[in-house]
Amino acid sequence: MSAVLISSDGGVLSLTLNRPDRLNACTPEMLAALREALDRAIDDGRVRAVLLTGAGKAFCAGQDLSLRRQDPGAAPLDLSVSLGSNYNPLIRRMRELPKPIVCAVNGVAAGAGANIALACDLVLAARSASFVQAFSKIGLVPDSGGTYFLPRLVGMARAMGLALLGERLSAEDAEHWGLIWKAVDDDALLIEAAELARALASGPTRGYGLLKKALYASPGNLLDAQLDLERDLQRQAGFTEDYREGVAAFLEKRAPQFKGK
Ligand code: LHQ
């Protein structure tokens, strides 16, 4: 059984974490499969949006801790190897992907699983889902971008509380705190997330890629640098066929037919 189910329809690449009996806990194979699917999506013109979710009752419980058992007296594990070769390349690939990623958090998202969700561009969560920065419970630091995403999304006070206490945050609180886009009824989650992904897949894909770049660069820039970046990215957006089509459709009072070019 493959650790990630991969399918494609109507411009949407669907990736489903598929270890439901282990709460979709991450293995190196799962992380590699995600990364490879996203690698292929970069230049595949048929893929214009990505939808990420989990099979079964959980979204993802983070690193599979059964692979981290250490015998007493054994040399300590060097966790930087796993982050450097598996987790960090995935998070970078997600943020740099020039196409929108929608995440449907169908159940608990813990540890790296929570931060993989937060690395997506639009996060929807089932009302019964929750987010847990579980790392401190096992003596670790939030990773997979957690220490970057959390203070930027919810402010330092809440980021610190989530990280230190490792308590569950409900989907509704996550929405109210600004951690995610939206909490939705459980039975509507996949329908709404798929609709959103389909809508994005018929949008101006290159413009979306450029706006991801602009927004994700913003926290590290002063206004001057951000204005320059906007100028450079808008130059590229203005050269796209979709911009031409968007303006023509507006003036002709019709719906635009974006081609992602
Ligand atoms: C699990 C797991 C799990 C294995 C539940 N692994 N079996 C990166 C780089 C290098 C190294 C280290 O880490 C990282 C990144 C990380 O992600 S570190 C953080 C790893 N994740 C965690 O610490 C989360 C551990 N899990 C939990 O806190 C809870 O299980 C959550 C909050 C996810 C769910 O709680 P419940 O809904 O109450 O379920 P449960 O605890 O009863 O779990 C159900 C089963 O799943 C259970 O097995 P069992 O055989 O008793 O049914 C758990 O042992 C297993 N499971 N998470 N990460």
Tab-separated table of C-alpha atoms and ligand atoms in Angstrom:
chain	number	residue	atom	x	y	z
A	1	MET	CA	0.000	0.000	0.000
A	2	SER	CA	1.405	3.353	-1.043
A	3	ALA	CA	2.032	5.881	1.764
A	4	VAL	CA	0.541	8.652	-0.390
A	5	LEU	CA	-2.399	8.210	-2.763
A	6	ILE	CA	-1.945	10.361	-5.836
A	7	SER	CA	-4.610	11.246	-8.388
A	8	SER	CA	-5.315	14.041	-10.798
A	9	ASP	CA	-8.579	15.501	-12.060
A	10	GLY	CA	-9.631	18.782	-13.638
A	11	GLY	CA	-6.268	20.449	-13.026
A	12	VAL	CA	-6.170	19.384	-9.355
A	13	LEU	CA	-3.457	17.044	-8.104
A	14	SER	CA	-4.833	15.234	-5.033
A	15	LEU	CA	-2.382	13.885	-2.471
A	16	THR	CA	-3.783	11.761	0.359
A	17	LEU	CA	-1.584	10.698	3.267
A	18	ASN	CA	-2.322	7.015	3.484
A	19	ARG	CA	-1.273	5.296	6.707
A	20	PRO	CA	-4.664	5.529	8.415
A	21	ASP	CA	-3.910	2.773	10.958
A	22	ARG	CA	-0.947	4.903	12.198
A	23	LEU	CA	-2.820	8.249	12.094
A	24	ASN	CA	-0.883	8.921	8.862
A	25	ALA	CA	2.347	9.304	10.843
A	26	CYS	CA	5.248	10.283	8.609
A	27	THR	CA	7.827	7.864	7.289
A	28	PRO	CA	10.748	8.730	5.006
A	29	GLU	CA	8.836	7.012	2.161
A	30	MET	CA	5.772	9.190	2.728
A	31	LEU	CA	7.797	12.395	2.806
A	32	ALA	CA	9.723	11.392	-0.324
A	33	ALA	CA	6.501	10.518	-2.166
A	34	LEU	CA	5.021	13.933	-1.327
A	35	ARG	CA	8.156	15.738	-2.397
A	36	GLU	CA	8.428	13.813	-5.644
A	37	ALA	CA	4.767	14.445	-6.520
A	38	LEU	CA	5.253	18.173	-5.925
A	39	ASP	CA	8.506	18.138	-7.911
A	40	ARG	CA	6.649	16.673	-10.874
A	41	ALA	CA	3.838	19.212	-10.456
A	42	ILE	CA	6.126	22.215	-10.905
A	43	ASP	CA	6.421	21.912	-14.671
A	44	ASP	CA	3.319	19.847	-15.362
A	45	GLY	CA	0.939	22.274	-17.062
A	46	ARG	CA	-1.975	19.905	-16.366
A	47	VAL	CA	-1.583	20.527	-12.621
A	48	ARG	CA	-2.870	23.961	-11.610
A	49	ALA	CA	-3.668	23.357	-7.924
A	50	VAL	CA	-2.885	20.751	-5.281
A	51	LEU	CA	-5.224	19.297	-2.649
A	52	LEU	CA	-3.630	17.627	0.382
A	53	THR	CA	-5.591	15.570	2.917
A	54	GLY	CA	-5.339	12.448	5.067
A	55	ALA	CA	-7.035	9.054	4.849
A	56	GLY	CA	-9.105	7.879	7.815
A	57	LYS	CA	-9.736	9.765	11.041
A	58	ALA	CA	-6.475	11.744	11.331
A	59	PHE	CA	-4.694	14.198	9.084
A	60	CYS	CA	-1.182	13.358	10.286
A	61	ALA	CA	0.380	12.576	13.693
A	62	GLY	CA	3.830	13.843	12.672
A	63	GLN	CA	6.922	11.699	12.691
A	64	ASP	CA	6.198	7.996	13.187
A	65	LEU	CA	7.662	7.637	16.669
A	66	SER	CA	7.808	3.866	16.380
A	67	LEU	CA	10.793	4.482	14.089
A	68	ARG	CA	12.475	6.577	16.789
A	69	ARG	CA	12.675	4.015	19.590
A	70	GLN	CA	16.147	4.029	21.126
A	71	ASP	CA	17.693	1.197	23.080
A	72	PRO	CA	19.118	2.249	26.458
A	73	GLY	CA	22.826	2.901	26.038
A	74	ALA	CA	22.580	3.318	22.256
A	75	ALA	CA	24.183	6.409	20.722
A	76	PRO	CA	21.697	9.313	20.503
A	77	LEU	CA	19.992	9.878	17.170
A	78	ASP	CA	21.026	12.871	15.093
A	79	LEU	CA	17.616	14.290	14.212
A	80	SER	CA	19.134	16.925	11.938
A	81	VAL	CA	19.677	14.189	9.360
A	82	SER	CA	15.962	13.469	9.103
A	83	LEU	CA	15.032	17.163	9.040
A	84	GLY	CA	17.739	18.028	6.521
A	85	SER	CA	16.966	15.218	4.128
A	86	ASN	CA	13.217	14.627	4.533
A	87	TYR	CA	11.179	17.337	6.245
A	88	ASN	CA	12.913	20.576	5.292
A	89	PRO	CA	13.051	19.832	1.546
A	90	LEU	CA	9.316	19.057	1.620
A	91	ILE	CA	8.391	22.292	3.416
A	92	ARG	CA	10.586	24.306	1.040
A	93	ARG	CA	9.053	22.577	-1.970
A	94	MET	CA	5.526	23.360	-0.730
A	95	ARG	CA	6.215	27.043	-0.148
A	96	GLU	CA	8.101	27.451	-3.420
A	97	LEU	CA	5.581	25.553	-5.538
A	98	PRO	CA	4.296	28.134	-8.034
A	99	LYS	CA	0.765	26.724	-7.724
A	100	PRO	CA	-1.702	26.933	-4.822
A	101	ILE	CA	-1.905	24.112	-2.282
A	102	VAL	CA	-5.205	23.599	-0.457
A	103	CYS	CA	-5.094	21.508	2.694
A	104	ALA	CA	-8.148	19.659	4.020
A	105	VAL	CA	-7.307	18.816	7.632
A	106	ASN	CA	-9.682	15.931	8.238
A	107	GLY	CA	-8.642	15.084	11.808
A	108	VAL	CA	-5.836	15.626	14.256
A	109	ALA	CA	-2.709	17.317	12.869
A	110	ALA	CA	0.155	16.865	15.343
A	111	GLY	CA	3.878	17.620	15.388
A	112	ALA	CA	5.287	17.862	11.893
A	113	GLY	CA	1.800	16.938	10.655
A	114	ALA	CA	0.458	20.249	11.980
A	115	ASN	CA	3.266	22.185	10.372
A	116	ILE	CA	2.946	20.421	7.020
A	117	ALA	CA	-0.669	21.645	7.072
A	118	LEU	CA	0.435	25.189	7.952
A	119	ALA	CA	2.903	25.157	5.053
A	120	CYS	CA	-0.068	24.896	2.658
A	121	ASP	CA	-1.528	28.049	1.140
A	122	LEU	CA	-5.183	27.645	2.152
A	123	VAL	CA	-6.014	25.457	5.131
A	124	LEU	CA	-9.528	24.187	5.761
A	125	ALA	CA	-10.189	21.968	8.762
A	126	ALA	CA	-13.081	19.789	9.818
A	127	ARG	CA	-14.719	21.125	12.988
A	128	SER	CA	-13.694	17.917	14.780
A	129	ALA	CA	-10.049	18.330	13.724
A	130	SER	CA	-7.370	19.790	15.971
A	131	PHE	CA	-3.820	21.107	15.818
A	132	VAL	CA	-1.181	19.989	18.326
A	133	GLN	CA	2.386	21.263	18.557
A	134	ALA	CA	3.228	17.958	20.227
A	135	PHE	CA	7.002	18.437	20.117
A	136	SER	CA	7.498	19.773	23.661
A	137	LYS	CA	5.751	16.693	25.046
A	138	ILE	CA	8.705	14.606	23.853
A	139	GLY	CA	11.389	17.194	24.562
A	140	LEU	CA	11.695	18.584	21.023
A	141	VAL	CA	11.493	21.960	19.334
A	142	PRO	CA	8.666	22.622	16.833
A	143	ASP	CA	10.109	21.823	13.425
A	144	SER	CA	9.006	21.599	9.796
A	145	GLY	CA	8.600	25.384	9.846
A	146	GLY	CA	6.595	25.560	13.090
A	147	THR	CA	8.770	28.215	14.709
A	148	TYR	CA	8.475	30.264	11.515
A	149	PHE	CA	4.758	29.850	10.787
A	150	LEU	CA	3.324	30.090	14.300
A	151	PRO	CA	4.490	33.550	15.420
A	152	ARG	CA	3.750	34.964	11.994
A	153	LEU	CA	0.231	33.542	11.894
A	154	VAL	CA	-0.938	33.966	15.479
A	155	GLY	CA	1.610	36.263	17.192
A	156	MET	CA	4.359	35.385	19.644
A	157	ALA	CA	2.182	35.018	22.765
A	158	ARG	CA	-0.057	32.373	21.217
A	159	ALA	CA	2.826	30.732	19.357
A	160	MET	CA	4.713	30.350	22.616
A	161	GLY	CA	1.655	28.945	24.395
A	162	LEU	CA	1.048	26.399	21.647
A	163	ALA	CA	4.702	25.362	21.549
A	164	LEU	CA	5.317	25.177	25.316
A	165	LEU	CA	2.061	23.514	26.304
A	166	GLY	CA	1.554	21.190	23.322
A	167	GLU	CA	-2.189	21.299	23.904
A	168	ARG	CA	-4.833	20.605	21.281
A	169	LEU	CA	-6.192	23.675	19.498
A	170	SER	CA	-9.633	23.067	18.001
A	171	ALA	CA	-10.282	23.842	14.345
A	172	GLU	CA	-12.686	26.618	15.355
A	173	ASP	CA	-10.110	28.275	17.621
A	174	ALA	CA	-7.514	27.820	14.877
A	175	GLU	CA	-9.804	29.765	12.552
A	176	HIS	CA	-10.507	32.482	15.148
A	177	TRP	CA	-6.803	32.812	15.903
A	178	GLY	CA	-5.955	33.204	12.219
A	179	LEU	CA	-3.945	29.981	12.100
A	180	ILE	CA	-6.070	28.601	9.259
A	181	TRP	CA	-8.457	29.897	6.614
A	182	LYS	CA	-11.633	28.168	7.744
A	183	ALA	CA	-13.229	25.488	9.931
A	184	VAL	CA	-16.079	23.666	8.181
A	185	ASP	CA	-18.576	20.972	9.098
A	186	ASP	CA	-16.993	17.534	8.972
A	187	ASP	CA	-19.171	16.216	6.181
A	188	ALA	CA	-18.591	19.353	4.089
A	189	LEU	CA	-14.793	19.370	4.407
A	190	LEU	CA	-13.801	17.394	1.340
A	191	ILE	CA	-16.542	18.885	-0.796
A	192	GLU	CA	-15.570	22.466	0.081
A	193	ALA	CA	-11.843	21.814	-0.192
A	194	ALA	CA	-12.253	20.117	-3.588
A	195	GLU	CA	-14.443	22.981	-4.828
A	196	LEU	CA	-11.844	25.478	-3.712
A	197	ALA	CA	-9.035	23.532	-5.362
A	198	ARG	CA	-11.058	23.218	-8.600
A	199	ALA	CA	-11.788	26.951	-8.589
A	200	LEU	CA	-8.101	27.725	-8.086
A	201	ALA	CA	-7.213	25.256	-10.858
A	202	SER	CA	-9.237	27.321	-13.305
A	203	GLY	CA	-7.630	30.580	-12.174
A	204	PRO	CA	-4.609	32.537	-13.387
A	205	THR	CA	-2.017	29.985	-12.274
A	206	ARG	CA	1.042	32.076	-13.013
A	207	GLY	CA	-0.418	35.032	-11.146
A	208	TYR	CA	-1.097	32.782	-8.168
A	209	GLY	CA	2.499	31.559	-8.215
A	210	LEU	CA	3.756	35.127	-8.250
A	211	LEU	CA	1.475	36.236	-5.434
A	212	LYS	CA	2.654	33.314	-3.287
A	213	LYS	CA	6.176	34.536	-3.823
A	214	ALA	CA	5.257	38.104	-2.868
A	215	LEU	CA	3.322	37.242	0.278
A	216	TYR	CA	5.804	34.675	1.566
A	217	ALA	CA	8.691	37.102	1.052
A	218	SER	CA	6.849	39.831	2.945
A	219	PRO	CA	7.714	38.968	6.579
A	220	GLY	CA	11.423	39.132	5.790
A	221	ASN	CA	11.286	42.432	3.884
A	222	LEU	CA	11.066	46.112	4.725
A	223	LEU	CA	8.476	48.106	2.756
A	224	ASP	CA	11.038	49.396	0.244
A	225	ALA	CA	12.198	45.916	-0.684
A	226	GLN	CA	8.629	44.618	-0.821
A	227	LEU	CA	7.565	47.438	-3.143
A	228	ASP	CA	10.471	46.560	-5.438
A	229	LEU	CA	9.512	42.906	-5.343
A	230	GLU	CA	5.876	43.730	-6.161
A	231	ARG	CA	7.053	45.824	-9.094
A	232	ASP	CA	9.185	42.953	-10.447
A	233	LEU	CA	6.518	40.296	-9.932
A	234	GLN	CA	3.770	42.498	-11.382
A	235	ARG	CA	5.936	42.982	-14.444
A	236	GLN	CA	5.923	39.205	-14.908
A	237	ALA	CA	2.188	38.940	-14.179
A	238	GLY	CA	1.497	41.646	-16.736
A	239	PHE	CA	3.206	39.563	-19.427
A	240	THR	CA	0.880	36.568	-18.916
A	241	GLU	CA	-1.923	35.614	-21.284
A	242	ASP	CA	-4.188	35.312	-18.262
A	243	TYR	CA	-3.759	38.995	-17.408
A	244	ARG	CA	-4.710	39.910	-20.968
A	245	GLU	CA	-7.723	37.590	-20.747
A	246	GLY	CA	-8.710	38.912	-17.297
A	247	VAL	CA	-8.838	42.511	-18.499
A	248	ALA	CA	-10.624	41.582	-21.756
A	249	ALA	CA	-13.229	39.558	-19.850
A	250	PHE	CA	-13.789	42.405	-17.388
A	251	LEU	CA	-14.318	44.927	-20.175
A	252	GLU	CA	-16.577	42.554	-22.114
A	253	LYS	CA	-18.563	41.790	-18.931
A	254	ARG	CA	-18.043	38.009	-19.212
A	255	ALA	CA	-16.357	35.328	-17.104
A	256	PRO	CA	-12.634	34.974	-17.823
A	257	GLN	CA	-11.269	31.787	-19.361
A	258	PHE	CA	-7.875	31.516	-17.709
A	259	LYS	CA	-5.454	29.004	-19.179
A	260	GLY	CA	-2.693	29.192	-16.599
A	261	LYS	CA	-0.338	30.772	-19.131
B	1	LHQ	C1	1.479	7.115	16.718
B	1	LHQ	C2	1.818	8.461	16.561
B	1	LHQ	C3	3.084	8.786	16.071
B	1	LHQ	C4	3.523	6.509	15.934
B	1	LHQ	C5	-0.155	8.362	17.357
B	1	LHQ	N1	3.900	7.771	15.754
B	1	LHQ	N2	2.334	6.148	16.397
B	1	LHQ	C6	11.014	15.383	12.868
B	1	LHQ	C7	12.322	14.987	12.695
B	1	LHQ	C8	12.961	14.036	13.422
B	1	LHQ	C9	12.546	13.480	14.496
B	1	LHQ	C10	11.471	13.777	15.287
B	1	LHQ	O1	10.366	14.412	14.879
B	1	LHQ	C11	10.133	15.178	13.849
B	1	LHQ	C12	8.852	15.763	13.744
B	1	LHQ	C13	7.724	15.355	14.633
B	1	LHQ	O2	6.656	15.267	14.126
B	1	LHQ	S1	7.979	15.095	16.298
B	1	LHQ	C14	6.354	14.879	16.918
B	1	LHQ	C15	5.825	13.494	16.629
B	1	LHQ	N3	4.427	13.381	16.937
B	1	LHQ	C16	3.950	13.355	18.176
B	1	LHQ	O3	4.643	13.490	19.157
B	1	LHQ	C17	2.480	13.095	18.289
B	1	LHQ	C18	2.235	11.827	19.084
B	1	LHQ	N4	0.814	11.527	19.111
B	1	LHQ	C19	-0.048	12.150	19.895
B	1	LHQ	O4	0.259	13.072	20.618
B	1	LHQ	C20	-1.455	11.661	19.841
B	1	LHQ	O5	-1.452	10.338	19.407
B	1	LHQ	C21	-2.349	12.512	18.905
B	1	LHQ	C22	-2.560	13.896	19.539
B	1	LHQ	C23	-1.747	12.659	17.515
B	1	LHQ	C24	-3.709	11.812	18.731
B	1	LHQ	O6	-4.234	11.471	19.996
B	1	LHQ	P1	-5.454	10.447	20.059
B	1	LHQ	O7	-6.495	10.838	19.088
B	1	LHQ	O8	-5.838	10.374	21.509
B	1	LHQ	O9	-4.899	9.057	19.558
B	1	LHQ	P2	-3.898	8.052	20.319
B	1	LHQ	O10	-2.881	8.807	21.062
B	1	LHQ	O11	-4.709	7.059	21.056
B	1	LHQ	O12	-3.176	7.350	19.071
B	1	LHQ	C25	-3.785	6.312	18.310
B	1	LHQ	C26	-2.698	5.335	17.903
B	1	LHQ	O13	-1.798	5.986	17.009
B	1	LHQ	C27	-1.863	4.854	19.097
B	1	LHQ	O14	-1.466	3.555	18.842
B	1	LHQ	P3	-2.220	2.300	19.527
B	1	LHQ	O15	-1.429	1.111	19.045
B	1	LHQ	O16	-2.148	2.507	21.001
B	1	LHQ	O17	-3.608	2.349	18.988
B	1	LHQ	C28	-0.677	5.770	19.031
B	1	LHQ	O18	0.453	5.234	19.654
B	1	LHQ	C29	-0.475	5.893	17.544
B	1	LHQ	N5	0.252	7.106	17.212
B	1	LHQ	N6	0.769	9.209	16.969
B	1	LHQ	N7	3.465	10.029	15.868
